[in-house]
mmCIF file of C-alpha atoms and ligand atoms in Angstrom:
data_model
loop_
_atom_site.group_PDB
_atom_site.id
_atom_site.type_symbol
_atom_site.label_atom_id
_atom_site.label_comp_id
_atom_site.label_asym_id
_atom_site.label_seq_id
_atom_site.Cartn_x
_atom_site.Cartn_y
_atom_site.Cartn_z
ATOM 1 C CA MET A 1 39.634 -34.797 47.608
ATOM 2 C CA ASN A 2 42.965 -36.291 48.314
ATOM 3 C CA LEU A 3 42.157 -39.042 50.840
ATOM 4 C CA GLU A 4 45.463 -39.483 52.268
ATOM 5 C CA GLY A 5 44.963 -39.082 56.183
ATOM 6 C CA LYS A 6 41.959 -38.770 56.080
ATOM 7 C CA VAL A 7 39.519 -40.110 58.746
ATOM 8 C CA ALA A 8 36.244 -41.254 57.911
ATOM 9 C CA VAL A 9 33.628 -42.959 59.745
ATOM 10 C CA ILE A 10 31.525 -45.926 58.451
ATOM 11 C CA THR A 11 28.333 -47.068 59.675
ATOM 12 C CA GLY A 12 27.797 -51.358 59.894
ATOM 13 C CA ALA A 13 31.278 -51.401 59.283
ATOM 14 C CA ALA A 14 32.338 -54.923 60.746
ATOM 15 C CA VAL A 15 30.684 -57.218 58.099
ATOM 16 C CA ARG A 16 29.270 -57.415 54.603
ATOM 17 C CA ILE A 17 29.748 -54.319 52.179
ATOM 18 C CA GLY A 18 30.406 -52.224 54.985
ATOM 19 C CA ARG A 19 33.528 -53.679 55.541
ATOM 20 C CA SER A 20 34.794 -53.894 52.437
ATOM 21 C CA LEU A 21 34.476 -49.842 52.149
ATOM 22 C CA ALA A 22 36.415 -49.855 55.250
ATOM 23 C CA LEU A 23 39.439 -52.011 54.336
ATOM 24 C CA ALA A 24 38.744 -50.428 50.580
ATOM 25 C CA LEU A 25 39.281 -46.814 51.998
ATOM 26 C CA ALA A 26 42.308 -47.955 54.596
ATOM 27 C CA GLU A 27 44.509 -48.889 51.306
ATOM 28 C CA ALA A 28 43.679 -45.104 50.065
ATOM 29 C CA GLY A 29 45.168 -44.050 52.843
ATOM 30 C CA VAL A 30 42.070 -43.439 55.324
ATOM 31 C CA ASP A 31 42.106 -43.514 58.992
ATOM 32 C CA ILE A 32 38.806 -45.705 59.975
ATOM 33 C CA CYS A 33 36.418 -45.335 62.797
ATOM 34 C CA ILE A 34 34.210 -48.486 62.278
ATOM 35 C CA HIS A 35 30.706 -48.557 63.848
ATOM 36 C CA TYR A 36 29.241 -52.002 64.550
ATOM 37 C CA HIS A 37 26.177 -52.948 66.667
ATOM 38 C CA SER A 38 26.046 -56.695 67.512
ATOM 39 C CA SER A 39 29.294 -57.662 65.268
ATOM 40 C CA LYS A 40 32.387 -57.005 68.066
ATOM 41 C CA GLN A 41 34.618 -59.587 66.907
ATOM 42 C CA GLU A 42 34.380 -59.026 63.443
ATOM 43 C CA ALA A 43 34.332 -55.141 64.004
ATOM 44 C CA GLU A 44 38.138 -55.970 66.087
ATOM 45 C CA GLN A 45 39.156 -58.211 63.095
ATOM 46 C CA THR A 46 38.228 -55.169 60.509
ATOM 47 C CA CYS A 47 40.023 -53.083 62.633
ATOM 48 C CA ALA A 48 43.206 -55.565 63.004
ATOM 49 C CA GLU A 49 43.514 -55.717 59.213
ATOM 50 C CA ILE A 50 43.096 -51.963 58.772
ATOM 51 C CA ARG A 51 45.536 -51.406 60.676
ATOM 52 C CA GLN A 52 47.754 -53.997 59.070
ATOM 53 C CA ARG A 53 47.517 -51.992 56.071
ATOM 54 C CA GLY A 54 49.301 -48.770 58.381
ATOM 55 C CA ARG A 55 46.481 -46.817 59.060
ATOM 56 C CA LYS A 56 44.429 -46.151 62.726
ATOM 57 C CA ALA A 57 40.984 -47.704 63.559
ATOM 58 C CA ILE A 58 38.579 -47.917 66.452
ATOM 59 C CA ALA A 59 35.579 -49.763 66.756
ATOM 60 C CA VAL A 60 32.773 -47.765 68.281
ATOM 61 C CA SER A 61 29.238 -49.958 68.985
ATOM 62 C CA ALA A 62 25.927 -48.342 69.002
ATOM 63 C CA ASP A 63 22.222 -49.041 68.465
ATOM 64 C CA LEU A 64 21.439 -47.026 65.494
ATOM 65 C CA SER A 65 17.539 -47.404 66.867
ATOM 66 C CA ASP A 66 18.458 -44.878 69.566
ATOM 67 C CA SER A 67 19.343 -42.823 66.180
ATOM 68 C CA CYS A 68 19.841 -39.371 68.006
ATOM 69 C CA ASN A 69 22.198 -40.578 70.938
ATOM 70 C CA ALA A 70 23.567 -43.255 68.873
ATOM 71 C CA ALA A 71 24.820 -40.293 66.490
ATOM 72 C CA ALA A 72 26.639 -38.246 68.942
ATOM 73 C CA LEU A 73 27.997 -41.269 70.831
ATOM 74 C CA ILE A 74 29.873 -42.029 67.380
ATOM 75 C CA ILE A 75 30.957 -38.424 66.346
ATOM 76 C CA ASN A 76 32.210 -37.892 69.771
ATOM 77 C CA ALA A 77 34.245 -40.945 69.699
ATOM 78 C CA VAL A 78 35.639 -40.503 66.505
ATOM 79 C CA VAL A 79 36.775 -36.602 67.056
ATOM 80 C CA ALA A 80 37.906 -37.865 70.240
ATOM 81 C CA GLU A 81 40.375 -40.476 68.758
ATOM 82 C CA PHE A 82 41.534 -38.478 65.565
ATOM 83 C CA GLY A 83 40.588 -34.611 66.281
ATOM 84 C CA ARG A 84 38.452 -34.521 63.558
ATOM 85 C CA VAL A 85 36.063 -36.364 61.281
ATOM 86 C CA ASP A 86 36.305 -35.628 57.038
ATOM 87 C CA ILE A 87 34.284 -38.680 55.543
ATOM 88 C CA LEU A 88 30.933 -40.037 56.679
ATOM 89 C CA ILE A 89 29.478 -43.260 55.000
ATOM 90 C CA ASN A 90 26.054 -44.147 56.094
ATOM 91 C CA SER A 91 25.810 -48.359 55.030
ATOM 92 C CA ALA A 92 23.914 -49.536 58.146
ATOM 93 C CA SER A 93 20.500 -50.746 57.162
ATOM 94 C CA VAL A 94 17.705 -53.321 58.384
ATOM 95 C CA PHE A 95 15.893 -54.824 54.878
ATOM 96 C CA GLU A 96 12.939 -56.946 55.548
ATOM 97 C CA ASN A 97 10.226 -58.001 53.297
ATOM 98 C CA LYS A 98 7.082 -56.410 55.103
ATOM 99 C CA SER A 99 4.196 -55.406 53.285
ATOM 100 C CA LEU A 100 1.457 -53.189 54.435
ATOM 101 C CA LEU A 101 -0.662 -55.923 55.516
ATOM 102 C CA ILE A 102 2.134 -57.875 57.538
ATOM 103 C CA SER A 103 4.129 -55.231 58.537
ATOM 104 C CA THR A 104 4.075 -54.229 62.312
ATOM 105 C CA GLU A 105 4.988 -50.373 64.256
ATOM 106 C CA PHE A 106 7.541 -52.057 65.314
ATOM 107 C CA ASP A 107 8.836 -52.791 61.588
ATOM 108 C CA TRP A 108 8.062 -49.075 60.287
ATOM 109 C CA ASP A 109 9.811 -47.797 63.529
ATOM 110 C CA SER A 110 13.141 -49.800 63.110
ATOM 111 C CA HIS A 111 13.253 -49.043 58.953
ATOM 112 C CA LEU A 112 12.760 -45.378 59.774
ATOM 113 C CA ASP A 113 15.204 -45.021 62.709
ATOM 114 C CA ILE A 114 18.003 -47.411 61.656
ATOM 115 C CA ASN A 115 18.348 -46.313 57.529
ATOM 116 C CA LEU A 116 16.726 -42.588 57.953
ATOM 117 C CA LYS A 117 16.968 -41.074 61.230
ATOM 118 C CA ALA A 118 20.180 -42.549 61.905
ATOM 119 C CA PRO A 119 21.888 -41.063 58.607
ATOM 120 C CA TYR A 120 19.976 -37.703 59.382
ATOM 121 C CA PHE A 121 21.421 -36.804 62.937
ATOM 122 C CA LEU A 122 24.585 -38.363 61.880
ATOM 123 C CA SER A 123 25.071 -35.872 59.256
ATOM 124 C CA GLN A 124 23.814 -33.387 61.833
ATOM 125 C CA GLN A 125 26.860 -34.315 64.209
ATOM 126 C CA PHE A 126 29.525 -34.646 61.563
ATOM 127 C CA ALA A 127 28.362 -31.463 60.102
ATOM 128 C CA LYS A 128 28.682 -29.395 63.202
ATOM 129 C CA THR A 129 32.629 -30.371 64.034
ATOM 130 C CA PHE A 130 33.453 -28.167 60.620
ATOM 131 C CA HIS A 131 34.673 -25.443 61.105
ATOM 132 C CA PRO A 132 35.398 -22.817 58.276
ATOM 133 C CA GLY A 133 37.754 -23.656 55.269
ATOM 134 C CA GLN A 134 37.377 -27.609 56.183
ATOM 135 C CA THR A 135 35.874 -30.071 53.351
ATOM 136 C CA GLY A 136 34.182 -33.409 53.628
ATOM 137 C CA GLN A 137 31.421 -36.019 52.396
ATOM 138 C CA ILE A 138 28.822 -38.108 52.937
ATOM 139 C CA ILE A 139 27.887 -40.884 51.153
ATOM 140 C CA ASN A 140 24.609 -42.739 51.850
ATOM 141 C CA LEU A 141 23.855 -46.227 50.978
ATOM 142 C CA VAL A 142 20.640 -46.387 49.320
ATOM 143 C CA ASP A 143 18.686 -49.072 47.067
ATOM 144 C CA TRP A 144 17.964 -48.730 43.235
ATOM 145 C CA ARG A 145 14.424 -49.587 45.062
ATOM 146 C CA ALA A 146 14.274 -46.525 46.421
ATOM 147 C CA LEU A 147 13.873 -44.802 42.922
ATOM 148 C CA ARG A 148 11.167 -46.447 41.790
ATOM 149 C CA ALA A 149 7.723 -48.178 42.994
ATOM 150 C CA GLY A 150 7.223 -51.511 43.860
ATOM 151 C CA ALA A 151 5.534 -54.104 46.216
ATOM 152 C CA GLY A 152 6.888 -55.526 49.381
ATOM 153 C CA HIS A 153 9.560 -54.321 51.454
ATOM 154 C CA LEU A 154 7.120 -51.359 52.019
ATOM 155 C CA PRO A 155 9.095 -49.890 55.299
ATOM 156 C CA TYR A 156 12.327 -50.319 53.741
ATOM 157 C CA ARG A 157 11.873 -48.857 50.389
ATOM 158 C CA ILE A 158 9.866 -46.013 52.023
ATOM 159 C CA SER A 159 13.190 -45.814 54.024
ATOM 160 C CA LYS A 160 15.448 -45.449 51.277
ATOM 161 C CA ALA A 161 13.436 -43.302 49.239
ATOM 162 C CA GLY A 162 13.704 -40.661 52.485
ATOM 163 C CA LEU A 163 17.662 -41.336 52.007
ATOM 164 C CA VAL A 164 17.602 -40.274 48.340
ATOM 165 C CA THR A 165 15.592 -36.904 49.639
ATOM 166 C CA LEU A 166 17.810 -36.347 52.263
ATOM 167 C CA THR A 167 21.375 -37.108 50.122
ATOM 168 C CA GLU A 168 19.489 -34.430 47.778
ATOM 169 C CA CYS A 169 18.675 -31.974 50.127
ATOM 170 C CA LEU A 170 21.960 -32.216 52.461
ATOM 171 C CA ALA A 171 23.988 -31.322 49.061
ATOM 172 C CA LEU A 172 22.353 -28.146 49.033
ATOM 173 C CA GLU A 173 22.522 -27.363 52.605
ATOM 174 C CA LEU A 174 25.572 -28.278 53.260
ATOM 175 C CA ALA A 175 27.380 -26.884 49.945
ATOM 176 C CA PRO A 176 29.756 -25.884 49.186
ATOM 177 C CA GLU A 177 32.107 -27.392 52.388
ATOM 178 C CA ILE A 178 30.438 -31.031 52.119
ATOM 179 C CA ARG A 179 29.572 -32.998 49.550
ATOM 180 C CA VAL A 180 26.602 -35.063 49.552
ATOM 181 C CA ASN A 181 26.020 -38.164 47.148
ATOM 182 C CA ALA A 182 24.518 -41.498 47.763
ATOM 183 C CA ILE A 183 24.927 -44.893 45.953
ATOM 184 C CA ALA A 184 22.033 -47.283 45.297
ATOM 185 C CA PRO A 185 23.438 -50.681 45.228
ATOM 186 C CA GLY A 186 21.466 -53.339 43.274
ATOM 187 C CA ALA A 187 21.891 -57.234 43.875
ATOM 188 C CA ILE A 188 25.703 -57.397 45.668
ATOM 189 C CA LEU A 189 25.283 -59.837 48.044
ATOM 190 C CA PRO A 190 22.100 -62.235 49.634
ATOM 191 C CA PRO A 191 20.643 -60.568 52.380
ATOM 192 C CA PRO A 192 21.383 -62.680 55.904
ATOM 193 C CA GLY A 193 19.925 -66.055 55.668
ATOM 194 C CA GLN A 194 19.880 -66.755 51.718
ATOM 195 C CA ASP A 195 22.567 -68.018 49.780
ATOM 196 C CA ALA A 196 24.078 -67.580 46.282
ATOM 197 C CA LYS A 197 20.780 -69.539 44.737
ATOM 198 C CA TYR A 198 19.320 -66.083 45.521
ATOM 199 C CA LEU A 199 21.608 -63.806 43.704
ATOM 200 C CA ASP A 200 21.758 -66.741 40.661
ATOM 201 C CA LYS A 201 17.787 -66.113 40.336
ATOM 202 C CA ARG A 202 17.673 -62.548 40.479
ATOM 203 C CA ALA A 203 20.621 -62.068 38.200
ATOM 204 C CA ALA A 204 18.516 -63.407 35.532
ATOM 205 C CA GLN A 205 16.673 -60.271 35.896
ATOM 206 C CA ILE A 206 19.242 -57.739 35.316
ATOM 207 C CA PRO A 207 20.689 -56.649 31.917
ATOM 208 C CA LEU A 208 24.136 -57.613 33.053
ATOM 209 C CA LYS A 209 23.201 -60.652 33.328
ATOM 210 C CA ARG A 210 24.953 -61.300 36.862
ATOM 211 C CA ALA A 211 25.334 -60.062 40.628
ATOM 212 C CA GLY A 212 27.407 -57.021 41.249
ATOM 213 C CA SER A 213 30.024 -57.763 44.502
ATOM 214 C CA PRO A 214 31.438 -55.557 47.419
ATOM 215 C CA GLN A 215 34.426 -54.232 45.004
ATOM 216 C CA ASP A 216 31.693 -52.359 42.669
ATOM 217 C CA ILE A 217 30.529 -50.780 45.544
ATOM 218 C CA CYS A 218 34.391 -49.542 46.757
ATOM 219 C CA ASP A 219 34.573 -48.358 43.308
ATOM 220 C CA ALA A 220 31.723 -46.242 43.619
ATOM 221 C CA VAL A 221 32.244 -44.944 46.655
ATOM 222 C CA LEU A 222 35.877 -44.003 45.611
ATOM 223 C CA TYR A 223 34.836 -42.421 42.661
ATOM 224 C CA LEU A 224 32.626 -40.239 44.569
ATOM 225 C CA LEU A 225 35.383 -39.497 46.905
ATOM 226 C CA HIS A 226 37.331 -37.975 44.438
ATOM 227 C CA ALA A 227 34.572 -36.723 42.088
ATOM 228 C CA ASP A 228 34.680 -32.761 43.540
ATOM 229 C CA PHE A 229 32.072 -31.057 41.327
ATOM 230 C CA VAL A 230 29.918 -33.762 42.101
ATOM 231 C CA THR A 231 26.996 -33.196 44.911
ATOM 232 C CA GLY A 232 23.510 -34.247 45.135
ATOM 233 C CA GLU A 233 23.978 -37.460 43.156
ATOM 234 C CA VAL A 234 22.571 -40.872 43.173
ATOM 235 C CA LEU A 235 24.488 -43.265 41.216
ATOM 236 C CA ASN A 236 23.120 -46.325 40.454
ATOM 237 C CA VAL A 237 25.245 -49.527 40.730
ATOM 238 C CA SER A 238 22.921 -52.459 39.629
ATOM 239 C CA GLY A 239 23.581 -53.696 36.230
ATOM 240 C CA GLY A 240 21.173 -51.915 34.967
ATOM 241 C CA GLU A 241 18.010 -53.449 36.912
ATOM 242 C CA GLN A 242 16.654 -50.084 37.557
ATOM 243 C CA PHE A 243 15.392 -50.125 34.090
ATOM 244 C CA SER A 244 14.413 -54.068 34.298
ATOM 245 C CA SER A 245 10.668 -54.518 33.914
HETATM 246 N N1 NAP B 301 23.608 -56.308 50.054
HETATM 247 C C1 NAP B 301 23.380 -56.093 48.800
HETATM 248 O O1 NAP B 301 22.933 -56.628 47.795
HETATM 249 C C2 NAP B 301 22.618 -54.752 49.217
HETATM 250 C C3 NAP B 301 21.732 -54.341 48.249
HETATM 251 C C4 NAP B 301 20.551 -52.689 48.102
HETATM 252 C C5 NAP B 301 21.288 -52.026 49.029
HETATM 253 N N2 NAP B 301 22.301 -52.198 49.968
HETATM 254 C C6 NAP B 301 22.335 -51.223 50.876
HETATM 255 O O2 NAP B 301 23.980 -51.601 51.308
HETATM 256 C C7 NAP B 301 24.345 -51.509 52.177
HETATM 257 C C8 NAP B 301 24.826 -52.424 52.622
HETATM 258 O O3 NAP B 301 24.491 -53.469 52.927
HETATM 259 P P1 NAP B 301 24.947 -55.121 53.106
HETATM 260 O O4 NAP B 301 24.036 -56.116 52.774
HETATM 261 O O5 NAP B 301 26.371 -55.275 53.982
HETATM 262 O O6 NAP B 301 24.021 -54.497 54.749
HETATM 263 P P2 NAP B 301 23.617 -55.425 55.952
HETATM 264 O O7 NAP B 301 24.535 -56.850 56.235
HETATM 265 O O8 NAP B 301 22.105 -55.631 55.634
HETATM 266 O O9 NAP B 301 23.411 -54.365 57.726
HETATM 267 C C9 NAP B 301 25.208 -53.442 57.595
HETATM 268 C C10 NAP B 301 25.082 -53.355 59.042
HETATM 269 O O10 NAP B 301 24.013 -53.095 59.662
HETATM 270 C C11 NAP B 301 23.799 -52.889 61.155
HETATM 271 N N3 NAP B 301 22.968 -52.844 61.852
HETATM 272 C C12 NAP B 301 21.978 -53.151 61.883
HETATM 273 N N4 NAP B 301 20.495 -53.089 62.980
HETATM 274 C C13 NAP B 301 21.280 -52.328 63.479
HETATM 275 C C14 NAP B 301 21.351 -51.454 64.883
HETATM 276 N N5 NAP B 301 20.096 -51.186 65.340
HETATM 277 N N6 NAP B 301 21.945 -50.221 64.879
HETATM 278 C C15 NAP B 301 23.403 -50.491 64.302
HETATM 279 N N7 NAP B 301 23.541 -51.028 63.231
HETATM 280 C C16 NAP B 301 22.754 -52.227 62.975
HETATM 281 C C17 NAP B 301 24.552 -54.456 61.425
HETATM 282 O O11 NAP B 301 25.786 -54.234 62.214
HETATM 283 P P3 NAP B 301 26.066 -55.514 62.890
HETATM 284 O O12 NAP B 301 26.539 -56.936 62.003
HETATM 285 O O13 NAP B 301 27.040 -55.025 63.842
HETATM 286 O O14 NAP B 301 24.766 -55.756 64.132
HETATM 287 C C18 NAP B 301 24.889 -54.933 59.925
HETATM 288 O O15 NAP B 301 25.837 -55.993 59.970
HETATM 289 C C19 NAP B 301 22.956 -51.103 53.204
HETATM 290 O O16 NAP B 301 22.327 -50.040 53.614
HETATM 291 C C20 NAP B 301 21.724 -51.944 52.230
HETATM 292 O O17 NAP B 301 20.275 -51.516 52.350
HETATM 293 C C21 NAP B 301 22.724 -53.427 49.980
#
């Protein structure tokens, strides 16, 4: 896909990995809708930095735990502003370390709503905007942990495993117009509340013996956006951690 002049929606794009993706796509010539929930100031700052790069940007706030309404609100806002949408990147997420015995119904619902149900209904609203001959792409941010069993983070793992299945099914359902792929990051940024020591500890278990960076995720997203014969793939960007014991 030639990215110049395309329009992308990126969820959770005011801060952290989503923000890096927004700036990288703007550098590649894409106009951006920054979705955010609570990070209003950071969303406006990211929009300003996109405009400095010569691209258009809007910020749209929506709570993805109200997934169906939020999806319609976000896609309608971007179509009203830009006339169409070509790329959807589902990056917003919640990540709580809840095991079976301590997790509540709220934990289950919030992970499934924000990490899985919202990408589902955003994909639906996105696909409904397409007219014959238009091509587009969806990229879902999953996790290498979604692809193998493990203890802890149970609602999170299940939500991301569901997002892998959604990626594979939509690749078939939305072909040939829309390619659908996923990126499975490893240790990229410490979770909120943790510092760099968290990543140093993780690095020992990573075959490449270091954490990754948001730039590694941007490189993978740009690869998938350009890879016109790739759909239904999950690309691990994890330093080989998916093979560690
Ligand atoms: N960081 C890593 O090393 C790593 C590792 C594996 C997988 N991943 C995946 O990569 C993606 C990006 O990671 P990240 O660490 O940058 O993400 P993150 O900081 O965990 O979350 C990104 C954004 O999600 C938004 N969000 C949370 N609850 C929301 C809600 N109810 N409604 C709407 N938005 C909500 C927040 O937006 P506001 O700030 O505006 O509230 C937040 O900034 C995620 O899907 C994550 O699971 C990341």
